[in-house]
Each structure stands twice: as C-alpha cells, then as structure tokens.
Short mmCIF file of N, CA and C in Angstrom, two decimals:
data_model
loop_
_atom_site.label_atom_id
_atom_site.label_comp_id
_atom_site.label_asym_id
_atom_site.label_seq_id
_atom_site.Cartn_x
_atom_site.Cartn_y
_atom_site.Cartn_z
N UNK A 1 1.70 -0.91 -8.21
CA UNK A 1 1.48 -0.63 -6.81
C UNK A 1 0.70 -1.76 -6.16
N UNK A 2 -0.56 -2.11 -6.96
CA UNK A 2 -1.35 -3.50 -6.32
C UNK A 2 -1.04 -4.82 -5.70
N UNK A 3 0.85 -5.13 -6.95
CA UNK A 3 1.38 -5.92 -6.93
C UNK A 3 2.26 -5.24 -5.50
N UNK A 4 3.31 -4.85 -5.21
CA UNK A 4 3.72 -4.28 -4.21
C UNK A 4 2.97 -4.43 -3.02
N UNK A 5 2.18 -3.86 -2.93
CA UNK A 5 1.35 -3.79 -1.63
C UNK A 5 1.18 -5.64 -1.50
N UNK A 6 0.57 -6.78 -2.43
CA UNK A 6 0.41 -7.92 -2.12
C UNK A 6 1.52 -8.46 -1.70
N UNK A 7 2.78 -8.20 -2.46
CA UNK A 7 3.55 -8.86 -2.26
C UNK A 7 4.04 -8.23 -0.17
N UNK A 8 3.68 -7.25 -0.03
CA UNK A 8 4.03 -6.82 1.31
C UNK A 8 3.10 -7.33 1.89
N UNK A 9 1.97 -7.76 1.95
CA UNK A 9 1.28 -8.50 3.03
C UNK A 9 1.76 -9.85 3.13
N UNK A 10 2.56 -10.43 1.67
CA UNK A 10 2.77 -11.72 2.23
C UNK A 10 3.97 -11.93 2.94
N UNK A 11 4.91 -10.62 2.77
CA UNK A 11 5.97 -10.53 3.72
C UNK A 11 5.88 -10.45 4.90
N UNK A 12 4.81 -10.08 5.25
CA UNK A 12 4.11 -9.51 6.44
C UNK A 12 3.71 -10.60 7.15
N UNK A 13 3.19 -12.06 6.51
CA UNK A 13 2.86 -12.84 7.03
C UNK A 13 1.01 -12.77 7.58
N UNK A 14 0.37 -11.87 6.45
CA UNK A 14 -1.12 -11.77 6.34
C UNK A 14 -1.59 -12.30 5.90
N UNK A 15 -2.69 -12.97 6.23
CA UNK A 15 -3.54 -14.47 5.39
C UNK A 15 -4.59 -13.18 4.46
N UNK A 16 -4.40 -14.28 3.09
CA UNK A 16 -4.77 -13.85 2.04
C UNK A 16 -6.22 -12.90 2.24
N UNK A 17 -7.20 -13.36 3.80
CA UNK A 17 -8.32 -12.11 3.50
C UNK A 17 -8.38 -11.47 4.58
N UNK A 18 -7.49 -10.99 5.04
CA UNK A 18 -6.77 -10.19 6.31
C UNK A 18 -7.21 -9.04 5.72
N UNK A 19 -7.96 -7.89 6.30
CA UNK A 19 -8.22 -6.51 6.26
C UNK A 19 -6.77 -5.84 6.91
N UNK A 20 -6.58 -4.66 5.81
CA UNK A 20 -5.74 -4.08 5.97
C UNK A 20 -6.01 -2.71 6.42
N UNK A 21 -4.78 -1.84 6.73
CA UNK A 21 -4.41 -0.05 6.71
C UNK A 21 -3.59 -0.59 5.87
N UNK A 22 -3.42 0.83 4.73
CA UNK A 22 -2.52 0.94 3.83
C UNK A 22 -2.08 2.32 4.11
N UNK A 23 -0.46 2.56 3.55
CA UNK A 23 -0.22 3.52 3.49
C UNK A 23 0.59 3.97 1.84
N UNK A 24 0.87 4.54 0.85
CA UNK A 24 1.66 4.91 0.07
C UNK A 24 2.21 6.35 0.02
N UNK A 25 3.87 6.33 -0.84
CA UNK A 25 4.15 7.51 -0.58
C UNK A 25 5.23 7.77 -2.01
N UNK A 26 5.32 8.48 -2.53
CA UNK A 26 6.89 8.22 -3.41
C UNK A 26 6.75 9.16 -4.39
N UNK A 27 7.41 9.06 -5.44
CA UNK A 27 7.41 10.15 -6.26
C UNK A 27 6.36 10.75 -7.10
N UNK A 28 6.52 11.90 -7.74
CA UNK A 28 5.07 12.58 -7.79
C UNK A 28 4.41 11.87 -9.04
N UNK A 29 4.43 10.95 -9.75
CA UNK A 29 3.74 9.74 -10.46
C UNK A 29 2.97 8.84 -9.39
N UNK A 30 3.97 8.57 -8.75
CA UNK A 30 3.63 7.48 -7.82
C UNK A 30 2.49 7.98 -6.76
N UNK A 31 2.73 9.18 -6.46
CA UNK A 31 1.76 10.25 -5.44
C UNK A 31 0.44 10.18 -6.64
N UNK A 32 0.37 10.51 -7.60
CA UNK A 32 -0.52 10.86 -8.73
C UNK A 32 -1.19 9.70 -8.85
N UNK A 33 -0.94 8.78 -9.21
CA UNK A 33 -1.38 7.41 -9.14
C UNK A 33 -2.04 6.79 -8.10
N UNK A 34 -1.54 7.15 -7.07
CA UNK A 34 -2.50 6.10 -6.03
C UNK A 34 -3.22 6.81 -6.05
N UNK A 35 -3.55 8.09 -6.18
CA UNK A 35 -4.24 9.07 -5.88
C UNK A 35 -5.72 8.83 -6.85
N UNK A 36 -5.22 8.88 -7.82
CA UNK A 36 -6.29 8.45 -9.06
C UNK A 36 -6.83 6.82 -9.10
N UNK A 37 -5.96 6.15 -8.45
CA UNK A 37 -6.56 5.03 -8.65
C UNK A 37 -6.87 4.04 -6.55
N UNK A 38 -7.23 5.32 -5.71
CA UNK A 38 -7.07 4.77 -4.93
C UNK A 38 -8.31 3.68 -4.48
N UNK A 39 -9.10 3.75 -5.04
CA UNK A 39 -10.21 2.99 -4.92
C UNK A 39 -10.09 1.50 -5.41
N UNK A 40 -9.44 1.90 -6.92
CA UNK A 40 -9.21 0.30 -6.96
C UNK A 40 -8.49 -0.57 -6.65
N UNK A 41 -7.00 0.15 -5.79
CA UNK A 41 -6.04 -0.02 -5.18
C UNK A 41 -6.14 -0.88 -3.92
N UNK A 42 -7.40 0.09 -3.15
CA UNK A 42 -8.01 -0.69 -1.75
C UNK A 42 -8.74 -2.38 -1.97
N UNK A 43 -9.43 -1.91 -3.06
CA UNK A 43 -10.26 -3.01 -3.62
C UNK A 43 -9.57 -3.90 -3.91
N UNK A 44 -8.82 -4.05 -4.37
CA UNK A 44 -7.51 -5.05 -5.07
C UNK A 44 -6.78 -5.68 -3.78
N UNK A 45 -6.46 -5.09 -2.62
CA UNK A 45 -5.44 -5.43 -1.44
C UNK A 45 -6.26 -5.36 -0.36
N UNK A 46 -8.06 -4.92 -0.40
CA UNK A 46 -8.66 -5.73 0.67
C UNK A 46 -8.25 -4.06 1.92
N UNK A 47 -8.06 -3.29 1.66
CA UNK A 47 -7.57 -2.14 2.30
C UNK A 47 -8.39 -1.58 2.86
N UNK A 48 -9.15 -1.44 4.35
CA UNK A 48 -10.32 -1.30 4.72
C UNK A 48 -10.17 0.87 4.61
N UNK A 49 -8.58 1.28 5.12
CA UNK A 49 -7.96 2.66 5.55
C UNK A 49 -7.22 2.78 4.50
N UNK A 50 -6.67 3.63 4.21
CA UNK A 50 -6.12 4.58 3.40
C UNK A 50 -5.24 6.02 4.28
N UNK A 51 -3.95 5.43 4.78
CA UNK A 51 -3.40 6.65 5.74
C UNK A 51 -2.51 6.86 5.45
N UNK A 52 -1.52 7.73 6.37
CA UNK A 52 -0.19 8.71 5.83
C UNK A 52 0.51 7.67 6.43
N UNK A 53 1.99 7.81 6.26
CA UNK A 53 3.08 6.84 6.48
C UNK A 53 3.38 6.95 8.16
N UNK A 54 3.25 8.15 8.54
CA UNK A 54 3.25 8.54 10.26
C UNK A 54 2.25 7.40 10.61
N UNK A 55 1.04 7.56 10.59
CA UNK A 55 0.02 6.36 11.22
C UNK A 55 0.61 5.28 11.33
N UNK A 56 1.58 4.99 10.13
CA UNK A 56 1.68 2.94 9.96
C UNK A 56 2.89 2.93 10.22
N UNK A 57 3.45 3.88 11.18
CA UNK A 57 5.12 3.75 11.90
C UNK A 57 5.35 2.33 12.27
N UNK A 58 4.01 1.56 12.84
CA UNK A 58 4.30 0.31 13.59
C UNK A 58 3.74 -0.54 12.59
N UNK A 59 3.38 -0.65 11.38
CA UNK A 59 2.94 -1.94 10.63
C UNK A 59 4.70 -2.13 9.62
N UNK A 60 4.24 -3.05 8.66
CA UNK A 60 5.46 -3.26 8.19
C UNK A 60 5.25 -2.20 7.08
N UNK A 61 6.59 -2.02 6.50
CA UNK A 61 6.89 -1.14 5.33
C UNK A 61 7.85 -2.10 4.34
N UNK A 62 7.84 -1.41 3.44
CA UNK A 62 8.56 -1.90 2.16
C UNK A 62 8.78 -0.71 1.15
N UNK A 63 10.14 -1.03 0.24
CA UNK A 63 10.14 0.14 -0.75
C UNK A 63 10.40 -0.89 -2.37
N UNK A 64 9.89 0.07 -3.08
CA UNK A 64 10.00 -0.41 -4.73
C UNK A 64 10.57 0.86 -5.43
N UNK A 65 10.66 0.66 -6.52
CA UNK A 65 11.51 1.58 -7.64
C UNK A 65 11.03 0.82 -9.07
N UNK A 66 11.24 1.49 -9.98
CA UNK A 66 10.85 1.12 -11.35
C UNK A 66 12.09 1.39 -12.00
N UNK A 67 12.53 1.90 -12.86
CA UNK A 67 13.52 2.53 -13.75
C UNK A 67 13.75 4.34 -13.22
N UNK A 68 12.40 4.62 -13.40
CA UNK A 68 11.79 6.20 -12.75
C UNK A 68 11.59 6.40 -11.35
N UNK A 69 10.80 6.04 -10.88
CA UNK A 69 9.33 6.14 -10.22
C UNK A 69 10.07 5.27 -8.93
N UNK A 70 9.76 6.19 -8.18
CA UNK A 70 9.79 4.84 -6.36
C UNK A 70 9.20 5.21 -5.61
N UNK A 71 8.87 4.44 -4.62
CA UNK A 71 7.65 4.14 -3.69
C UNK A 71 8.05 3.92 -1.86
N UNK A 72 6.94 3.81 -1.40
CA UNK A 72 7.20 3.46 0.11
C UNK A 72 6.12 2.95 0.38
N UNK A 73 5.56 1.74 1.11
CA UNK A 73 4.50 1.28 1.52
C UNK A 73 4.54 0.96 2.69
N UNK A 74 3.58 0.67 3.41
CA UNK A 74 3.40 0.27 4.82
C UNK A 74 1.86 -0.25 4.72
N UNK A 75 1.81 -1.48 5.18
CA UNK A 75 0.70 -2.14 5.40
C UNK A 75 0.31 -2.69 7.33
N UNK A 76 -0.32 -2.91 7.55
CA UNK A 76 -1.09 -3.19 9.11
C UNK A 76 -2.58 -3.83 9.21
N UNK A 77 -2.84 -5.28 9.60
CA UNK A 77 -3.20 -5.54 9.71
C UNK A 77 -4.92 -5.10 10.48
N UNK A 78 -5.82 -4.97 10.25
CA UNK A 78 -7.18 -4.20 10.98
C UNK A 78 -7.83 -5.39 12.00
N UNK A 79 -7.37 -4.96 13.11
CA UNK A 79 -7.76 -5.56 14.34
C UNK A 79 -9.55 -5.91 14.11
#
C-alpha cells in the first residue's frame, strides 16, 4: 500500500515533501490492513488526513490488485 500511494503522488506530480489527504479502500484485507497499519502508512507517504474516498472525489485516484487483494487510492495535495 506505501508503495502505491508513492507511486500515486508521483503520478500526481507531488514534490517528494508535499503534505498529503489520503484516502484507501478495497478488499476486506486491504480494508484490514490500512486499518492496522494506518499510522505507519501516513508516516511513510507524509499523509497529514486520513479520509473516505467521497472527500478525495477531486484529488487524483489510482487502483492496484495483487493476485487476491485490490485497492483504490486517492491522494490530494494539503493546501
């Protein structure tokens, strides 16, 4: 997920210490996971928020998949 989310800010066109909103969403591993690890998640991607996918309608989004497991992200830059 850490990787994901970075790789979406640089799609995004966010300089490397750009404060973010994050959003994640996806299957119930993937729900479980950020969930348990959302602290180090923020910490890792500089994530000032932590919100639902409605909030970050207007930042960019991105999706991943594993073999199992898939995802939805949305990142936004913090004014």
């Amino acid at each position: 997920l850490v990787r994901s989310v970075q790789d979406a800010r640089k799609q995004a066109g966010l300089d490397i210490a750009d404060r973010i909103e994050l959003a994640i969403e996806g299957s119930d591993l993937v729900t479980k996971a950020s969930q348990q690890y959302r602290e180090f998640i923020m910490a890792e991607t500089l994530a000032n928020r932590w919100r639902s996918m409605s909030n970050l309608a207007d930042g960019f989004s991105t999706e991943g998949k594993t073999d199992d497991e898939s995802w939805r992200l949305a990142v936004r830059k913090v004014s």
